[in-house]
Short mmCIF file of C-alpha atoms in Angstrom, two decimals:
data_model
loop_
_atom_site.label_atom_id
_atom_site.label_comp_id
_atom_site.label_asym_id
_atom_site.label_seq_id
_atom_site.Cartn_x
_atom_site.Cartn_y
_atom_site.Cartn_z
CA UNK A 50 -14.53 -66.80 83.49
CA UNK A 51 -11.94 -63.94 83.42
CA UNK A 52 -10.59 -64.58 80.20
CA UNK A 53 -13.80 -64.40 78.67
CA UNK A 54 -14.54 -61.17 80.33
CA UNK A 55 -11.53 -59.55 78.79
CA UNK A 56 -11.60 -60.87 75.69
CA UNK A 57 -15.63 -59.10 75.46
CA UNK A 58 -13.67 -56.07 76.60
CA UNK A 59 -11.41 -55.56 73.65
CA UNK A 60 -13.85 -56.86 70.97
CA UNK A 61 -16.50 -53.79 72.51
CA UNK A 62 -16.02 -50.15 72.82
CA UNK A 63 -17.83 -47.21 74.35
CA UNK A 64 -20.90 -45.45 73.23
CA UNK A 65 -21.78 -42.11 74.81
CA UNK A 66 -24.23 -42.11 77.39
CA UNK A 67 -25.90 -39.86 76.02
CA UNK A 68 -27.16 -40.11 72.59
CA UNK A 69 -28.76 -37.30 70.42
CA UNK A 70 -31.26 -38.91 67.57
CA UNK A 71 -30.15 -38.48 64.14
CA UNK A 72 -26.50 -38.65 64.77
CA UNK A 73 -23.88 -41.27 63.83
CA UNK A 74 -22.61 -43.19 66.70
CA UNK A 75 -19.09 -45.51 66.23
CA UNK A 76 -18.17 -47.04 69.50
CA UNK A 77 -15.13 -45.69 70.98
CA UNK A 78 -12.45 -47.56 71.04
CA UNK A 79 -11.09 -47.81 74.99
CA UNK A 80 -9.09 -51.04 75.45
CA UNK A 81 -5.59 -50.21 74.01
CA UNK A 82 -4.48 -53.65 75.32
CA UNK A 83 -4.19 -56.20 74.08
CA UNK A 84 -1.88 -55.38 70.86
CA UNK A 85 0.43 -57.23 68.17
CA UNK A 86 4.14 -57.31 68.47
CA UNK A 87 5.36 -55.18 65.21
CA UNK A 88 5.67 -57.96 62.73
CA UNK A 89 2.39 -59.76 63.29
CA UNK A 90 0.56 -56.25 63.66
CA UNK A 91 2.00 -55.46 59.70
CA UNK A 92 1.03 -59.04 57.77
CA UNK A 93 -3.03 -58.50 60.04
CA UNK A 94 -3.00 -55.31 58.83
CA UNK A 95 -3.45 -53.82 62.47
CA UNK A 96 -2.20 -53.26 65.71
CA UNK A 97 -5.68 -54.02 68.09
CA UNK A 98 -6.97 -58.07 67.65
CA UNK A 99 -10.23 -55.78 68.43
CA UNK A 100 -10.30 -54.40 65.00
CA UNK A 101 -9.31 -57.54 63.02
CA UNK A 102 -12.36 -58.42 61.28
CA UNK A 103 -11.19 -60.79 58.22
CA UNK A 104 -13.31 -61.62 55.15
CA UNK A 105 -14.69 -64.93 55.66
CA UNK A 106 -12.20 -66.14 58.10
CA UNK A 107 -9.35 -65.61 55.69
CA UNK A 108 -7.06 -64.48 57.97
CA UNK A 109 -3.34 -63.10 56.80
CA UNK A 110 -1.06 -65.76 58.27
CA UNK A 111 1.98 -65.49 55.80
CA UNK A 112 5.36 -64.73 57.00
CA UNK A 113 7.04 -62.39 55.67
CA UNK A 114 11.46 -62.85 55.11
CA UNK A 115 12.85 -61.28 57.76
CA UNK A 116 15.24 -58.56 56.14
CA UNK A 117 16.01 -54.76 56.55
CA UNK A 118 13.18 -53.77 54.57
CA UNK A 119 10.65 -55.54 56.44
CA UNK A 120 12.01 -54.65 59.84
CA UNK A 121 11.83 -50.83 58.74
CA UNK A 122 8.30 -51.50 57.34
CA UNK A 123 6.76 -53.07 60.51
CA UNK A 124 8.16 -50.57 62.62
CA UNK A 125 6.88 -48.02 60.21
CA UNK A 126 3.79 -49.72 60.71
CA UNK A 127 3.50 -49.26 63.85
CA UNK A 128 4.18 -45.96 64.23
CA UNK A 129 0.90 -45.13 61.54
CA UNK A 130 -1.09 -47.27 63.59
CA UNK A 131 -0.50 -45.72 67.23
CA UNK A 132 -0.78 -41.97 64.98
CA UNK A 133 -4.11 -42.67 63.96
CA UNK A 134 -4.92 -44.10 67.66
CA UNK A 135 -3.59 -41.12 69.13
CA UNK A 136 -5.23 -38.63 66.85
CA UNK A 137 -8.16 -39.72 68.55
CA UNK A 138 -7.03 -40.59 71.58
CA UNK A 139 -4.25 -37.94 72.78
CA UNK A 140 -4.75 -38.65 76.36
CA UNK A 141 -3.46 -42.05 75.98
CA UNK A 142 0.21 -41.99 77.65
CA UNK A 143 0.87 -45.88 77.24
CA UNK A 144 0.11 -45.26 73.55
CA UNK A 145 2.56 -42.25 73.60
CA UNK A 146 5.14 -43.75 75.36
CA UNK A 147 4.54 -46.64 72.58
CA UNK A 148 4.46 -44.53 69.76
CA UNK A 149 7.79 -42.55 71.31
CA UNK A 150 9.98 -46.21 71.83
CA UNK A 151 8.85 -47.16 67.58
CA UNK A 152 10.27 -44.11 66.28
CA UNK A 153 13.53 -44.49 68.19
CA UNK A 154 13.48 -48.22 66.89
CA UNK A 155 12.46 -47.19 63.32
CA UNK A 156 15.15 -44.47 63.46
CA UNK A 157 17.82 -47.15 63.93
CA UNK A 158 16.12 -49.49 61.57
CA UNK A 159 16.15 -47.27 59.16
CA UNK A 160 20.58 -46.36 59.47
CA UNK A 161 20.80 -49.95 58.96
CA UNK A 162 18.44 -50.03 55.68
CA UNK A 163 20.30 -47.18 53.93
CA UNK A 164 23.86 -48.89 54.93
CA UNK A 165 23.13 -51.84 53.13
CA UNK A 166 20.17 -51.02 50.37
CA UNK A 167 20.97 -47.05 49.86
CA UNK A 168 18.74 -43.89 50.37
CA UNK A 169 15.49 -43.98 50.95
CA UNK A 170 14.58 -40.06 50.61
CA UNK A 171 16.74 -37.34 49.20
CA UNK A 172 17.18 -36.07 53.01
CA UNK A 173 19.28 -39.29 53.55
CA UNK A 174 22.81 -38.18 53.78
CA UNK A 175 25.74 -40.15 52.07
CA UNK A 176 29.01 -40.32 50.97
CA UNK A 177 30.17 -41.71 47.45
CA UNK A 178 28.22 -41.79 43.88
CA UNK A 179 25.02 -40.50 43.49
CA UNK A 180 23.01 -44.09 44.66
CA UNK A 181 19.08 -42.51 44.57
CA UNK A 182 18.54 -44.13 41.13
CA UNK A 183 20.30 -47.28 41.87
CA UNK A 184 17.56 -50.64 42.58
CA UNK A 185 15.46 -51.49 44.31
CA UNK A 186 12.24 -49.31 42.81
CA UNK A 187 9.86 -50.57 45.20
CA UNK A 188 7.46 -51.82 42.56
CA UNK A 189 9.54 -53.49 40.80
CA UNK A 190 9.54 -57.59 41.51
CA UNK A 191 12.16 -59.14 40.64
CA UNK A 192 15.19 -56.75 41.80
CA UNK A 193 13.75 -56.03 45.34
CA UNK A 194 13.41 -59.65 45.77
CA UNK A 195 16.56 -60.16 48.45
CA UNK A 196 16.25 -56.74 50.10
CA UNK X 48 4.75 -31.21 52.21
CA UNK X 49 4.98 -34.37 50.86
CA UNK X 50 8.24 -36.15 49.65
CA UNK X 51 8.91 -39.55 48.00
CA UNK X 52 10.09 -42.47 50.65
CA UNK X 53 11.57 -44.79 48.49
CA UNK X 54 9.19 -48.36 50.04
CA UNK X 55 6.15 -49.71 50.14
CA UNK X 56 3.66 -49.76 53.36
CA UNK X 57 3.76 -53.45 53.08
CA UNK X 58 5.96 -55.79 50.63
CA UNK X 59 4.23 -56.52 47.15
CA UNK X 60 5.80 -59.52 45.78
CA UNK X 61 3.71 -61.66 43.22
CA UNK X 62 5.83 -64.82 41.30
CA UNK X 63 2.58 -65.20 38.41
CA UNK X 64 1.46 -62.36 36.27
CA UNK X 65 -2.23 -62.63 35.80
CA UNK X 66 -3.39 -59.46 33.44
CA UNK X 67 -7.44 -61.03 33.99
CA UNK X 68 -6.81 -60.36 37.78
CA UNK X 69 -5.47 -57.13 36.87
CA UNK X 70 -8.05 -55.82 34.85
CA UNK X 71 -10.56 -56.17 38.04
CA UNK X 72 -7.87 -55.01 40.74
CA UNK X 73 -7.25 -51.85 38.62
CA UNK X 74 -10.55 -50.56 40.35
CA UNK X 75 -8.88 -49.96 43.75
CA UNK X 76 -6.65 -47.88 41.49
CA UNK X 77 -8.76 -45.34 39.97
CA UNK X 78 -12.43 -46.80 40.20
CA UNK X 79 -15.67 -45.50 41.89
CA UNK X 80 -13.90 -46.74 45.56
CA UNK X 81 -10.62 -46.63 44.92
CA UNK X 82 -7.37 -45.40 46.25
CA UNK X 83 -6.86 -42.37 44.56
CA UNK X 84 -10.35 -41.39 45.08
CA UNK X 85 -9.97 -41.95 48.90
CA UNK X 86 -6.34 -40.12 48.98
CA UNK X 87 -7.96 -36.97 47.76
CA UNK X 88 -10.91 -36.71 49.08
CA UNK X 89 -9.34 -36.72 52.95
CA UNK X 90 -6.39 -34.81 51.94
CA UNK X 91 -8.78 -32.07 50.21
CA UNK X 92 -11.68 -32.08 52.83
CA UNK X 93 -8.77 -30.97 55.58
CA UNK X 94 -9.23 -27.76 54.81
CA UNK X 95 -12.65 -26.59 56.20
CA UNK X 96 -11.83 -29.11 59.01
CA UNK X 97 -12.03 -26.67 62.24
CA UNK X 98 -10.80 -29.19 65.08
CA UNK X 99 -7.05 -30.49 65.12
CA UNK X 100 -8.05 -33.86 65.81
CA UNK X 101 -9.65 -33.68 62.60
CA UNK X 102 -7.13 -31.66 60.81
CA UNK X 103 -4.48 -34.81 62.04
CA UNK X 104 -6.80 -37.88 61.49
CA UNK X 105 -7.79 -36.84 57.90
CA UNK X 106 -4.03 -35.69 56.99
CA UNK X 107 -2.67 -38.89 58.63
CA UNK X 108 -5.12 -41.41 56.63
CA UNK X 109 -4.85 -39.25 53.35
CA UNK X 110 -1.23 -39.98 53.26
CA UNK X 111 -2.03 -43.49 54.25
CA UNK X 112 -4.09 -43.94 51.07
CA UNK X 113 -1.53 -42.67 48.69
CA UNK X 114 0.98 -45.35 50.09
CA UNK X 115 -2.06 -47.78 49.05
CA UNK X 116 -2.61 -46.19 45.43
CA UNK X 117 1.10 -46.95 45.26
CA UNK X 118 0.55 -50.37 46.23
CA UNK X 119 -2.18 -51.50 43.89
CA UNK X 120 -0.19 -49.83 41.41
CA UNK X 121 2.54 -51.94 42.02
CA UNK X 122 0.10 -55.00 42.11
CA UNK X 123 -0.93 -53.97 38.85
CA UNK X 124 2.14 -53.90 37.18
CA UNK X 125 3.50 -57.01 38.50
CA UNK X 126 0.57 -58.76 37.68
CA UNK X 127 1.45 -58.08 33.81
CA UNK X 128 4.86 -58.34 33.22
CA UNK X 129 6.46 -60.95 30.43
CA UNK X 130 2.85 -61.37 29.13
CA UNK X 131 2.64 -64.08 26.61
CA UNK X 132 0.66 -63.32 23.29
CA UNK X 133 -2.40 -65.53 24.65
CA UNK X 134 -2.38 -63.28 27.69
CA UNK X 135 -2.85 -60.46 25.81
CA UNK X 136 -5.66 -61.74 23.84
CA UNK X 137 -7.83 -62.66 26.80
CA UNK X 138 -11.04 -61.36 26.26
CA UNK X 139 -10.80 -59.60 29.81
CA UNK X 140 -7.46 -57.76 29.42
CA UNK X 141 -7.85 -56.80 25.81
CA UNK X 142 -9.87 -54.01 25.98
CA UNK X 143 -7.44 -52.36 28.91
CA UNK X 144 -4.17 -53.31 27.06
CA UNK X 145 -5.41 -51.52 23.46
CA UNK X 146 -5.50 -48.45 25.28
CA UNK X 147 -3.15 -48.36 28.02
CA UNK X 148 -0.59 -51.50 26.60
CA UNK X 149 0.49 -52.26 30.14
CA UNK X 150 0.79 -48.92 31.65
CA UNK X 151 -1.18 -48.47 34.83
CA UNK X 152 -3.84 -46.33 33.90
CA UNK X 153 -6.73 -45.02 36.98
CA UNK X 154 -9.95 -46.22 35.43
CA UNK X 155 -12.66 -48.37 37.10
CA UNK X 156 -12.72 -52.00 36.25
CA UNK X 157 -15.58 -51.09 33.44
CA UNK X 158 -13.22 -48.85 31.71
CA UNK X 159 -14.72 -45.64 32.91
CA UNK X 160 -11.40 -42.74 34.09
CA UNK X 161 -11.13 -41.75 37.18
CA UNK X 162 -13.65 -38.92 38.44
CA UNK X 163 -13.60 -36.75 40.81
CA UNK X 164 -17.74 -37.59 40.68
CA UNK X 165 -17.13 -40.40 42.87
CA UNK X 166 -16.22 -38.16 45.43
CA UNK X 167 -17.28 -35.35 47.68
CA UNK X 168 -15.80 -32.29 49.73
CA UNK X 169 -19.05 -30.61 51.42
CA UNK X 170 -17.32 -28.11 53.69
CA UNK X 171 -19.22 -29.60 56.77
CA UNK X 172 -17.70 -31.56 58.63
CA UNK X 173 -19.97 -34.02 60.26
CA UNK X 174 -21.45 -34.67 56.56
CA UNK X 175 -17.84 -34.98 55.55
CA UNK X 176 -16.76 -37.44 57.66
CA UNK X 177 -20.17 -39.39 57.45
CA UNK X 178 -18.85 -39.53 53.47
CA UNK X 179 -15.89 -41.16 54.80
CA UNK X 180 -17.21 -43.91 57.05
CA UNK X 181 -19.38 -44.66 53.95
CA UNK X 182 -16.72 -44.75 51.57
CA UNK X 183 -14.08 -47.08 54.00
CA UNK X 184 -17.21 -49.44 53.82
CA UNK X 185 -17.08 -49.28 49.92
CA UNK X 186 -13.62 -49.69 49.32
CA UNK X 187 -13.78 -52.65 52.12
CA UNK X 188 -16.55 -54.08 49.77
CA UNK X 189 -14.32 -54.06 47.17
CA UNK X 190 -11.79 -55.88 48.73
CA UNK X 191 -14.23 -58.46 49.65
CA UNK X 192 -15.39 -59.10 45.68
CA UNK X 193 -11.44 -58.83 44.75
CA UNK X 194 -10.67 -61.87 47.18
CA UNK X 195 -13.86 -63.81 45.31
CA UNK X 196 -12.32 -63.64 42.39
CA UNK X 197 -8.86 -64.59 43.47
CA UNK X 198 -7.31 -67.39 44.22
CA UNK X 199 -3.25 -66.08 43.91
CA UNK X 200 -1.98 -65.62 47.51
CA UNK X 201 0.49 -63.57 46.42
CA UNK X 202 -2.18 -61.09 45.73
CA UNK X 203 -4.76 -62.05 48.34
CA UNK X 204 -2.49 -61.25 51.19
CA UNK X 205 -1.99 -57.68 49.92
CA UNK X 206 -5.75 -57.32 49.34
CA UNK X 207 -6.18 -58.55 53.02
CA UNK X 208 -4.00 -56.03 54.58
CA UNK X 209 -5.45 -53.25 52.57
CA UNK X 210 -8.91 -54.43 53.31
CA UNK X 211 -7.91 -54.26 57.05
CA UNK X 212 -7.03 -50.95 56.74
CA UNK X 213 -10.41 -50.18 55.75
CA UNK X 214 -11.85 -51.41 58.71
CA UNK X 215 -9.06 -49.57 61.39
CA UNK X 216 -9.88 -46.14 59.16
CA UNK X 217 -13.96 -46.50 59.81
CA UNK X 218 -13.36 -46.98 63.36
CA UNK X 219 -11.22 -43.56 63.55
CA UNK X 220 -13.76 -41.49 61.40
CA UNK X 221 -16.38 -42.96 63.81
CA UNK X 222 -14.32 -41.73 66.75
CA UNK X 223 -13.64 -38.25 65.03
CA UNK X 224 -17.60 -37.51 64.74
CA UNK X 225 -17.57 -38.19 68.11
CA UNK X 226 -14.91 -35.68 69.07
CA UNK X 227 -16.85 -33.20 66.70
CA UNK X 228 -20.05 -33.74 68.41
CA UNK X 229 -18.49 -33.05 71.88
CA UNK X 230 -17.55 -29.78 70.55
CA UNK X 231 -20.82 -28.75 69.25
CA UNK X 232 -24.13 -27.91 70.74
CA UNK X 233 -25.60 -30.79 72.56
CA UNK X 234 -28.99 -30.05 71.82
CA UNK X 235 -28.66 -29.72 68.23
CA UNK X 236 -25.25 -30.72 66.24
CA UNK X 237 -26.83 -29.72 63.20
CA UNK X 238 -27.29 -25.67 64.29
CA UNK X 239 -24.87 -24.48 62.20
CA UNK X 240 -22.23 -25.32 60.02
CA UNK X 241 -18.91 -25.28 62.09
CA UNK X 242 -16.18 -24.82 59.53
CA UNK X 243 -18.32 -21.99 57.87
CA UNK X 244 -20.02 -20.45 61.16
CA UNK X 245 -17.45 -20.80 63.98
#
């Protein structure tokens, strides 16, 4: 019973107590939990199970290979998803704390990735030859397989 | 200021070329409800937004749409690799091929070039945010339709990701309207245009 109530809560938002006519209303998300861990969030396309509304039951369940690139993509996705949430929930301290912890993890992930695969932007500091032009270019198929 | 990060938001790795499928997915690159229009709509609407939450949200979603544009471009590029003669003669792909070979060009699935006539910047925040809610729904329906037309899991995993993002953006735009409404005249939110009259 308690479990059922919880499920109902995160699937539903809050409508305003006063609702003037001729206005658009989307229920406000009030439940920050439950939320997915980074790799699952990336595959599902959202951090929040309450917002996961797949077409004809087609849920993304593919497993991404564990590489420095997919690690970075998962951490970057958490930051993006939390940023959009914080844009409309700027006083949610729990979300802000999580956002900051993923920023720190992303910084570490980025260093790991760049050490292996080269610079991700022109701001990346490195020694030796000019590596910006080297593969992988992100949209190419074969060459970015291993990364 | 924009600068390039040399990675995709979500991995795109498509094993099997399929130009027929590319010729419909191109609509999410430069079609009426595609990612190019989405990014330009939000990044242009930001300038007339009167409140910080709205400036921030339109910036962050607008930039994410540019990431999606790049992913859709990667899908088209990978679906049109190493084509055989029979594949370029496919009646669905031949018209695109004759104009663009296997380059990635922003156009509707029906062939019309991308046009700013598919989007609006009205300079009124409630109006623009209402357009944005509709835009997210139209993009979602397009992704639904692509899922009906495709049976390639490498493609569909990416399309399902992009489709889900439309739903998340719809939620945030809806919340943004609520935040905006709280700052306006509670008896009549249409009393004036907060982008012009405040």
